[in-house]
Amino acid sequence: MTRIAVAALGGTISMAPGRSIEDGVVPRLSAEDLLGDLGSRLPMEVTAATLAGVSSSSMDYATLARTRQWGIEQIEAGTDGLVVVQGTDTLEETAYLFDLTWPSDAPVVITGAMRNPSLPSPDGQANLLAALTVAADPRSRGRGALVAFNDDVHAARWVRKTHSSHVETFSSRPAGPLGMVAEGAVHYFHPSPPRLPVLPGAENVDLVPLLESGLDDSGELLSLVLKGGARGVVVAANGVGHVSTGTADVIAAAEVPVVVASRTGAGPTFRSTYGFHGSESSLIRMGATMAGWLCPRKSRILLQVLLAAGVSRAEIERQFRLRGDLDS
């Protein structure tokens, strides 16, 4: 019988009202509570553990490192797949961190809920059922980290939360979902590409701020961040990777890695189309690293993992080219 391990970390899916209605909902439900009778309804053996009980806005690398290690131990003991249940606010980042550092071909599937169990039509159990179904399917092996939500199956590299409250919040623009769950089975639309080399896991990371460019951006905030001891910075730049002249001057003088991603939500940074001061080509000449198709949030995760591994600036550039390229 297929064996699946479930790690519960908290989030909306685990929340219930506090002592009074005015208190709002808080993480209270265990992994066993979340599963309910799902385990008896599925042709699989499910092992569940409550490893944390936090909102995903408070998620940290140490918690995810413990979860990763617990999952590896389950796989080594014969489990076929791992499901991680957490809040949706940082779920896309957790998924990408697992995608970068998960050392097994066994699938790791991340899910959660947009509606807490006290609301009408909560979506938690349906999402958990879909995640279990995906994790148990042999065709999910070798695909790295996946997100199962609202019956869609997303690749960690592409998935993003795109709405603050709708149940169909997760999207994979412009690539689209990998597949979907229907009638209790996974239907994949695309074959599994070869996985990229796995990076070392990180329990503690250095300060890597994420700053967004905008109208009348003087570069002063970026300068303050760099002077404050940041080990690296990700700039969510305009369009295909453009910043103001003031910000470009700060980037030119930066002594730590600066990664430039697009703030648009879909589409890559360019490399050689525009030539003005602050354009993508000028930033590359200054030593900035372009994120390619990686969004700013995923870029921050990758840069943190690489810095924690102590790699060189040249290796940071190589990794972003490797993982930010559309064909990778």
mmCIF file of C-alpha atoms in Angstrom:
data_model
loop_
_atom_site.group_PDB
_atom_site.id
_atom_site.type_symbol
_atom_site.label_atom_id
_atom_site.label_comp_id
_atom_site.label_asym_id
_atom_site.label_seq_id
_atom_site.Cartn_x
_atom_site.Cartn_y
_atom_site.Cartn_z
ATOM 1 C CA MET A 1 0.000 0.000 0.000
ATOM 2 C CA THR A 2 1.189 3.518 -0.822
ATOM 3 C CA ARG A 3 2.472 5.436 2.196
ATOM 4 C CA ILE A 4 2.195 9.215 2.477
ATOM 5 C CA ALA A 5 3.500 11.463 5.276
ATOM 6 C CA VAL A 6 1.675 14.683 6.172
ATOM 7 C CA ALA A 7 3.406 17.551 7.998
ATOM 8 C CA ALA A 8 1.080 20.238 9.379
ATOM 9 C CA LEU A 9 2.592 23.662 10.020
ATOM 10 C CA GLY A 10 -0.490 25.794 10.736
ATOM 11 C CA GLY A 11 -2.139 28.402 8.554
ATOM 12 C CA THR A 12 -5.773 29.122 7.707
ATOM 13 C CA ILE A 13 -6.499 25.453 7.086
ATOM 14 C CA SER A 14 -5.773 24.760 10.774
ATOM 15 C CA MET A 15 -7.517 27.780 12.253
ATOM 16 C CA ALA A 16 -10.546 27.862 14.519
ATOM 17 C CA PRO A 17 -12.233 30.633 16.507
ATOM 18 C CA GLY A 18 -10.525 31.758 19.677
ATOM 19 C CA ARG A 19 -12.238 32.272 23.005
ATOM 20 C CA SER A 20 -14.716 34.687 21.480
ATOM 21 C CA ILE A 21 -15.824 35.674 17.992
ATOM 22 C CA GLU A 22 -14.048 38.997 18.429
ATOM 23 C CA ASP A 23 -10.732 37.191 18.869
ATOM 24 C CA GLY A 24 -10.761 35.897 15.292
ATOM 25 C CA VAL A 25 -9.465 32.518 14.176
ATOM 26 C CA VAL A 26 -6.068 31.176 15.238
ATOM 27 C CA PRO A 27 -4.078 27.995 14.441
ATOM 28 C CA ARG A 28 -5.519 25.278 16.690
ATOM 29 C CA LEU A 29 -6.098 22.117 14.656
ATOM 30 C CA SER A 30 -3.579 19.270 14.550
ATOM 31 C CA ALA A 31 -2.570 17.163 11.576
ATOM 32 C CA GLU A 32 -4.966 14.449 12.766
ATOM 33 C CA ASP A 33 -7.787 17.011 12.966
ATOM 34 C CA LEU A 34 -7.096 18.125 9.410
ATOM 35 C CA LEU A 35 -7.097 14.599 8.052
ATOM 36 C CA GLY A 36 -10.339 13.609 9.750
ATOM 37 C CA ASP A 37 -11.573 10.493 7.996
ATOM 38 C CA LEU A 38 -9.623 11.099 4.768
ATOM 39 C CA GLY A 39 -7.113 8.420 5.655
ATOM 40 C CA SER A 40 -9.793 5.745 5.873
ATOM 41 C CA ARG A 41 -11.326 6.852 2.572
ATOM 42 C CA LEU A 42 -8.111 6.585 0.564
ATOM 43 C CA PRO A 43 -6.217 3.473 -0.556
ATOM 44 C CA MET A 44 -3.063 4.579 1.244
ATOM 45 C CA GLU A 45 -1.408 4.589 4.637
ATOM 46 C CA VAL A 46 -1.083 8.113 6.041
ATOM 47 C CA THR A 47 1.351 9.192 8.756
ATOM 48 C CA ALA A 48 0.615 12.645 10.173
ATOM 49 C CA ALA A 49 2.613 14.968 12.411
ATOM 50 C CA THR A 50 2.002 18.487 13.687
ATOM 51 C CA LEU A 51 5.386 20.184 13.371
ATOM 52 C CA ALA A 52 4.297 23.809 13.909
ATOM 53 C CA GLY A 53 1.194 25.919 14.442
ATOM 54 C CA VAL A 54 1.829 29.364 12.997
ATOM 55 C CA SER A 55 0.421 31.686 10.387
ATOM 56 C CA SER A 56 2.484 31.460 7.230
ATOM 57 C CA SER A 57 3.474 35.118 7.584
ATOM 58 C CA SER A 58 5.583 33.946 10.540
ATOM 59 C CA MET A 59 7.073 30.966 8.712
ATOM 60 C CA ASP A 60 10.864 30.763 8.905
ATOM 61 C CA TYR A 61 13.777 28.763 7.536
ATOM 62 C CA ALA A 62 14.353 26.903 10.805
ATOM 63 C CA THR A 63 10.801 25.497 10.802
ATOM 64 C CA LEU A 64 11.063 24.510 7.151
ATOM 65 C CA ALA A 65 14.470 22.904 7.727
ATOM 66 C CA ARG A 66 12.965 20.741 10.483
ATOM 67 C CA THR A 67 10.056 19.873 8.208
ATOM 68 C CA ARG A 68 12.412 18.966 5.378
ATOM 69 C CA GLN A 69 14.478 16.754 7.668
ATOM 70 C CA TRP A 70 11.348 15.044 9.026
ATOM 71 C CA GLY A 71 10.179 14.445 5.462
ATOM 72 C CA ILE A 72 13.541 12.995 4.419
ATOM 73 C CA GLU A 73 13.415 10.611 7.382
ATOM 74 C CA GLN A 74 9.926 9.485 6.364
ATOM 75 C CA ILE A 75 11.081 8.838 2.792
ATOM 76 C CA GLU A 76 14.122 6.915 4.005
ATOM 77 C CA ALA A 77 11.779 4.785 6.132
ATOM 78 C CA GLY A 78 9.768 3.800 3.054
ATOM 79 C CA THR A 79 7.211 6.565 2.632
ATOM 80 C CA ASP A 80 6.300 7.308 -0.997
ATOM 81 C CA GLY A 81 5.557 11.025 -0.767
ATOM 82 C CA LEU A 82 5.329 14.040 1.525
ATOM 83 C CA VAL A 83 2.469 16.524 1.925
ATOM 84 C CA VAL A 84 3.194 19.829 3.674
ATOM 85 C CA VAL A 85 0.208 21.811 4.945
ATOM 86 C CA GLN A 86 0.653 25.489 5.772
ATOM 87 C CA GLY A 87 -0.855 28.935 5.302
ATOM 88 C CA THR A 88 -1.130 30.401 1.827
ATOM 89 C CA ASP A 89 0.559 33.772 2.371
ATOM 90 C CA THR A 90 4.069 32.353 1.905
ATOM 91 C CA LEU A 91 3.140 28.984 0.412
ATOM 92 C CA GLU A 92 4.707 29.778 -2.961
ATOM 93 C CA GLU A 93 8.015 30.531 -1.232
ATOM 94 C CA THR A 94 7.921 27.340 0.823
ATOM 95 C CA ALA A 95 7.216 25.371 -2.342
ATOM 96 C CA TYR A 96 10.195 26.886 -4.155
ATOM 97 C CA LEU A 97 12.501 26.344 -1.173
ATOM 98 C CA PHE A 98 11.547 22.657 -1.171
ATOM 99 C CA ASP A 99 11.990 22.529 -4.936
ATOM 100 C CA LEU A 100 15.546 23.835 -4.610
ATOM 101 C CA THR A 101 16.598 21.619 -1.708
ATOM 102 C CA TRP A 102 14.478 18.429 -1.768
ATOM 103 C CA PRO A 103 16.971 15.586 -2.367
ATOM 104 C CA SER A 104 14.521 12.814 -3.295
ATOM 105 C CA ASP A 105 12.565 11.898 -6.420
ATOM 106 C CA ALA A 106 9.596 11.247 -4.109
ATOM 107 C CA PRO A 107 7.088 14.072 -4.513
ATOM 108 C CA VAL A 108 6.634 16.819 -1.945
ATOM 109 C CA VAL A 109 3.239 18.499 -2.306
ATOM 110 C CA ILE A 110 2.320 21.739 -0.532
ATOM 111 C CA THR A 111 -1.253 22.778 0.141
ATOM 112 C CA GLY A 112 -3.444 24.833 2.458
ATOM 113 C CA ALA A 113 -6.763 26.641 2.434
ATOM 114 C CA MET A 114 -8.273 30.042 1.796
ATOM 115 C CA ARG A 115 -11.337 29.465 3.993
ATOM 116 C CA ASN A 116 -10.921 28.426 7.590
ATOM 117 C CA PRO A 117 -13.038 25.476 8.806
ATOM 118 C CA SER A 118 -15.567 27.713 10.606
ATOM 119 C CA LEU A 119 -16.695 29.326 7.328
ATOM 120 C CA PRO A 120 -19.289 27.956 4.882
ATOM 121 C CA SER A 121 -17.738 25.699 2.213
ATOM 122 C CA PRO A 122 -14.222 25.524 3.636
ATOM 123 C CA ASP A 123 -11.720 24.286 1.063
ATOM 124 C CA GLY A 124 -9.132 22.706 3.342
ATOM 125 C CA GLN A 125 -10.144 19.062 3.169
ATOM 126 C CA ALA A 126 -10.655 19.175 -0.587
ATOM 127 C CA ASN A 127 -7.172 20.639 -1.041
ATOM 128 C CA LEU A 128 -5.660 18.116 1.349
ATOM 129 C CA LEU A 129 -7.386 15.267 -0.484
ATOM 130 C CA ALA A 130 -5.995 16.565 -3.782
ATOM 131 C CA ALA A 131 -2.506 16.852 -2.295
ATOM 132 C CA LEU A 132 -2.632 13.279 -0.999
ATOM 133 C CA THR A 133 -3.809 12.098 -4.409
ATOM 134 C CA VAL A 134 -0.936 13.906 -6.145
ATOM 135 C CA ALA A 135 1.667 12.660 -3.656
ATOM 136 C CA ALA A 136 0.505 9.055 -4.086
ATOM 137 C CA ASP A 137 0.619 9.073 -7.886
ATOM 138 C CA PRO A 138 3.826 7.489 -9.296
ATOM 139 C CA ARG A 139 3.812 10.031 -12.135
ATOM 140 C CA SER A 140 4.465 12.769 -9.565
ATOM 141 C CA ARG A 141 7.921 11.366 -8.884
ATOM 142 C CA GLY A 142 10.838 13.395 -10.168
ATOM 143 C CA ARG A 143 8.793 16.590 -10.513
ATOM 144 C CA GLY A 144 10.279 18.291 -7.444
ATOM 145 C CA ALA A 145 7.937 20.325 -5.271
ATOM 146 C CA LEU A 146 4.329 20.711 -6.372
ATOM 147 C CA VAL A 147 1.382 22.776 -5.151
ATOM 148 C CA ALA A 148 -2.073 21.164 -5.125
ATOM 149 C CA PHE A 149 -4.828 23.733 -4.702
ATOM 150 C CA ASN A 150 -8.384 24.080 -5.972
ATOM 151 C CA ASP A 151 -7.824 20.820 -7.919
ATOM 152 C CA ASP A 152 -4.964 22.357 -9.922
ATOM 153 C CA VAL A 153 -1.395 21.052 -9.748
ATOM 154 C CA HIS A 154 1.304 23.707 -10.040
ATOM 155 C CA ALA A 155 5.081 23.586 -10.386
ATOM 156 C CA ALA A 156 6.806 25.355 -7.507
ATOM 157 C CA ARG A 157 8.903 27.422 -9.906
ATOM 158 C CA TRP A 158 5.878 29.117 -11.464
ATOM 159 C CA VAL A 159 3.124 29.203 -8.861
ATOM 160 C CA ARG A 160 2.102 32.494 -7.250
ATOM 161 C CA LYS A 161 -0.674 33.646 -4.950
ATOM 162 C CA THR A 162 -2.595 36.165 -7.038
ATOM 163 C CA HIS A 163 -5.652 37.073 -4.958
ATOM 164 C CA SER A 164 -5.964 37.907 -1.277
ATOM 165 C CA SER A 165 -9.101 35.862 -0.592
ATOM 166 C CA HIS A 166 -10.443 33.854 -3.581
ATOM 167 C CA VAL A 167 -10.171 30.074 -3.464
ATOM 168 C CA GLU A 168 -8.690 30.079 -6.987
ATOM 169 C CA THR A 169 -5.872 32.318 -5.810
ATOM 170 C CA PHE A 170 -2.934 30.247 -7.084
ATOM 171 C CA SER A 171 -1.847 30.736 -10.677
ATOM 172 C CA SER A 172 1.150 29.759 -12.793
ATOM 173 C CA ARG A 173 1.240 32.566 -15.333
ATOM 174 C CA PRO A 174 2.378 32.326 -18.033
ATOM 175 C CA ALA A 175 3.253 28.617 -18.001
ATOM 176 C CA GLY A 176 -0.084 27.352 -16.689
ATOM 177 C CA PRO A 177 -0.661 24.468 -14.264
ATOM 178 C CA LEU A 178 1.066 21.122 -14.729
ATOM 179 C CA GLY A 179 -2.195 19.231 -14.382
ATOM 180 C CA MET A 180 -5.361 18.808 -12.384
ATOM 181 C CA VAL A 181 -7.131 16.370 -10.102
ATOM 182 C CA ALA A 182 -10.447 14.979 -11.365
ATOM 183 C CA GLU A 183 -12.464 11.960 -10.230
ATOM 184 C CA GLY A 184 -9.834 11.057 -7.687
ATOM 185 C CA ALA A 185 -6.950 10.917 -10.173
ATOM 186 C CA VAL A 186 -4.177 13.226 -11.352
ATOM 187 C CA HIS A 187 -4.162 14.250 -14.992
ATOM 188 C CA TYR A 188 -0.831 15.741 -16.045
ATOM 189 C CA PHE A 189 -0.738 17.953 -19.118
ATOM 190 C CA HIS A 190 3.029 17.926 -19.550
ATOM 191 C CA PRO A 191 5.829 15.384 -19.115
ATOM 192 C CA SER A 192 8.259 15.820 -16.262
ATOM 193 C CA PRO A 193 11.430 17.688 -17.320
ATOM 194 C CA PRO A 194 14.770 16.685 -15.799
ATOM 195 C CA ARG A 195 15.261 18.141 -12.325
ATOM 196 C CA LEU A 196 17.966 20.723 -11.815
ATOM 197 C CA PRO A 197 20.761 19.940 -9.328
ATOM 198 C CA VAL A 198 19.614 20.083 -5.714
ATOM 199 C CA LEU A 199 21.059 22.848 -3.520
ATOM 200 C CA PRO A 200 21.989 22.477 0.152
ATOM 201 C CA GLY A 201 19.208 23.100 2.653
ATOM 202 C CA ALA A 202 19.485 26.121 4.931
ATOM 203 C CA GLU A 203 18.309 26.464 8.527
ATOM 204 C CA ASN A 204 19.499 30.045 8.988
ATOM 205 C CA VAL A 205 19.915 32.676 6.297
ATOM 206 C CA ASP A 206 21.386 36.158 6.130
ATOM 207 C CA LEU A 207 19.449 39.356 5.585
ATOM 208 C CA VAL A 208 18.291 39.652 1.956
ATOM 209 C CA PRO A 209 15.723 42.460 1.579
ATOM 210 C CA LEU A 210 13.281 42.640 -1.305
ATOM 211 C CA LEU A 211 12.698 46.195 -2.546
ATOM 212 C CA GLU A 212 10.302 47.342 -5.256
ATOM 213 C CA SER A 213 11.073 50.067 -7.766
ATOM 214 C CA GLY A 214 8.462 52.696 -8.477
ATOM 215 C CA LEU A 215 7.735 56.232 -9.555
ATOM 216 C CA ASP A 216 10.275 58.847 -8.443
ATOM 217 C CA ASP A 217 12.579 56.235 -6.897
ATOM 218 C CA SER A 218 15.768 58.019 -5.866
ATOM 219 C CA GLY A 219 17.619 54.883 -4.759
ATOM 220 C CA GLU A 220 17.874 56.231 -1.207
ATOM 221 C CA LEU A 221 16.061 53.278 0.360
ATOM 222 C CA LEU A 222 18.286 50.786 -1.444
ATOM 223 C CA SER A 223 21.317 52.730 -0.242
ATOM 224 C CA LEU A 224 20.091 52.581 3.370
ATOM 225 C CA VAL A 225 19.473 48.855 3.093
ATOM 226 C CA LEU A 226 22.951 48.213 1.751
ATOM 227 C CA LYS A 227 24.509 50.340 4.489
ATOM 228 C CA GLY A 228 22.438 48.400 7.042
ATOM 229 C CA GLY A 229 24.336 45.178 6.430
ATOM 230 C CA ALA A 230 22.307 43.296 3.839
ATOM 231 C CA ARG A 231 24.221 40.328 2.406
ATOM 232 C CA GLY A 232 22.337 40.684 -0.842
ATOM 233 C CA VAL A 233 19.313 42.480 -2.273
ATOM 234 C CA VAL A 234 16.558 41.612 -4.706
ATOM 235 C CA VAL A 235 15.089 44.558 -6.609
ATOM 236 C CA ALA A 236 11.595 44.085 -8.016
ATOM 237 C CA ALA A 237 12.275 46.314 -10.988
ATOM 238 C CA ASN A 238 9.989 47.957 -13.506
ATOM 239 C CA GLY A 239 9.038 46.152 -16.692
ATOM 240 C CA VAL A 240 11.757 43.914 -18.073
ATOM 241 C CA GLY A 241 14.284 44.954 -15.431
ATOM 242 C CA HIS A 242 14.522 48.737 -15.339
ATOM 243 C CA VAL A 243 15.288 51.089 -12.453
ATOM 244 C CA SER A 244 15.732 54.829 -12.044
ATOM 245 C CA THR A 245 19.056 56.511 -12.649
ATOM 246 C CA GLY A 246 19.435 57.086 -8.902
ATOM 247 C CA THR A 247 18.852 53.418 -8.117
ATOM 248 C CA ALA A 248 21.230 52.441 -10.908
ATOM 249 C CA ASP A 249 23.963 54.555 -9.302
ATOM 250 C CA VAL A 250 23.453 52.734 -5.995
ATOM 251 C CA ILE A 251 23.543 49.330 -7.692
ATOM 252 C CA ALA A 252 26.777 50.267 -9.475
ATOM 253 C CA ALA A 253 28.432 50.929 -6.105
ATOM 254 C CA ALA A 254 26.992 47.884 -4.308
ATOM 255 C CA GLU A 255 29.511 45.433 -2.852
ATOM 256 C CA VAL A 256 27.003 42.591 -2.367
ATOM 257 C CA PRO A 257 24.961 40.642 -4.944
ATOM 258 C CA VAL A 258 22.019 42.565 -6.388
ATOM 259 C CA VAL A 259 19.421 40.496 -8.235
ATOM 260 C CA VAL A 260 16.997 42.283 -10.544
ATOM 261 C CA ALA A 261 13.592 40.691 -11.180
ATOM 262 C CA SER A 262 10.440 42.008 -12.831
ATOM 263 C CA ARG A 263 7.711 43.334 -10.556
ATOM 264 C CA THR A 264 5.009 42.696 -13.169
ATOM 265 C CA GLY A 265 4.013 39.192 -12.056
ATOM 266 C CA ALA A 266 4.631 37.529 -15.426
ATOM 267 C CA GLY A 267 7.376 37.696 -17.995
ATOM 268 C CA PRO A 268 11.171 37.736 -17.885
ATOM 269 C CA THR A 269 13.829 40.327 -17.359
ATOM 270 C CA PHE A 270 15.635 41.215 -20.587
ATOM 271 C CA ARG A 271 19.385 41.298 -21.175
ATOM 272 C CA SER A 272 20.192 43.361 -24.260
ATOM 273 C CA THR A 273 17.271 45.359 -25.653
ATOM 274 C CA TYR A 274 17.413 48.722 -23.835
ATOM 275 C CA GLY A 275 20.564 50.765 -23.351
ATOM 276 C CA PHE A 276 19.757 53.776 -21.128
ATOM 277 C CA HIS A 277 21.247 54.225 -17.652
ATOM 278 C CA GLY A 278 19.142 51.980 -15.420
ATOM 279 C CA SER A 279 18.169 49.617 -18.242
ATOM 280 C CA GLU A 280 18.758 45.881 -18.065
ATOM 281 C CA SER A 281 21.909 45.984 -20.186
ATOM 282 C CA SER A 282 23.437 48.790 -18.124
ATOM 283 C CA LEU A 283 22.635 46.963 -14.865
ATOM 284 C CA ILE A 284 24.344 43.835 -16.175
ATOM 285 C CA ARG A 285 27.453 45.900 -16.961
ATOM 286 C CA MET A 286 27.344 47.153 -13.357
ATOM 287 C CA GLY A 287 27.440 43.583 -12.054
ATOM 288 C CA ALA A 288 23.756 43.024 -11.285
ATOM 289 C CA THR A 289 22.293 39.556 -11.783
ATOM 290 C CA MET A 290 19.108 39.277 -13.830
ATOM 291 C CA ALA A 291 16.446 36.900 -12.514
ATOM 292 C CA GLY A 292 15.072 35.883 -15.901
ATOM 293 C CA TRP A 293 11.669 34.272 -15.469
ATOM 294 C CA LEU A 294 11.921 34.009 -11.682
ATOM 295 C CA CYS A 295 9.612 36.375 -9.810
ATOM 296 C CA PRO A 296 11.069 38.614 -7.062
ATOM 297 C CA ARG A 297 9.899 36.312 -4.237
ATOM 298 C CA LYS A 298 11.436 33.205 -5.779
ATOM 299 C CA SER A 299 14.582 35.200 -6.555
ATOM 300 C CA ARG A 300 14.919 36.112 -2.888
ATOM 301 C CA ILE A 301 14.608 32.447 -1.855
ATOM 302 C CA LEU A 302 17.244 31.367 -4.375
ATOM 303 C CA LEU A 303 19.658 34.128 -3.374
ATOM 304 C CA GLN A 304 19.242 33.306 0.335
ATOM 305 C CA VAL A 305 19.915 29.618 -0.265
ATOM 306 C CA LEU A 306 22.980 30.376 -2.396
ATOM 307 C CA LEU A 307 24.393 32.832 0.136
ATOM 308 C CA ALA A 308 23.837 30.318 2.935
ATOM 309 C CA ALA A 309 25.831 27.799 0.890
ATOM 310 C CA GLY A 310 28.707 30.281 0.616
ATOM 311 C CA VAL A 311 28.964 30.202 -3.169
ATOM 312 C CA SER A 312 30.859 32.759 -5.239
ATOM 313 C CA ARG A 313 29.385 35.692 -7.152
ATOM 314 C CA ALA A 314 30.122 33.821 -10.369
ATOM 315 C CA GLU A 315 28.173 30.819 -9.103
ATOM 316 C CA ILE A 316 25.238 33.047 -8.106
ATOM 317 C CA GLU A 317 25.164 34.381 -11.662
ATOM 318 C CA ARG A 318 25.350 30.859 -13.074
ATOM 319 C CA GLN A 319 22.560 29.565 -10.858
ATOM 320 C CA PHE A 320 20.223 32.408 -11.781
ATOM 321 C CA ARG A 321 20.898 31.828 -15.468
ATOM 322 C CA LEU A 322 20.280 28.105 -14.977
ATOM 323 C CA ARG A 323 17.076 28.451 -12.952
ATOM 324 C CA GLY A 324 15.711 31.649 -14.436
ATOM 325 C CA ASP A 325 15.936 30.497 -18.037
ATOM 326 C CA LEU A 326 12.663 29.445 -19.646
ATOM 327 C CA ASP A 327 14.119 26.221 -21.044
ATOM 328 C CA SER A 328 15.535 25.010 -17.707
#
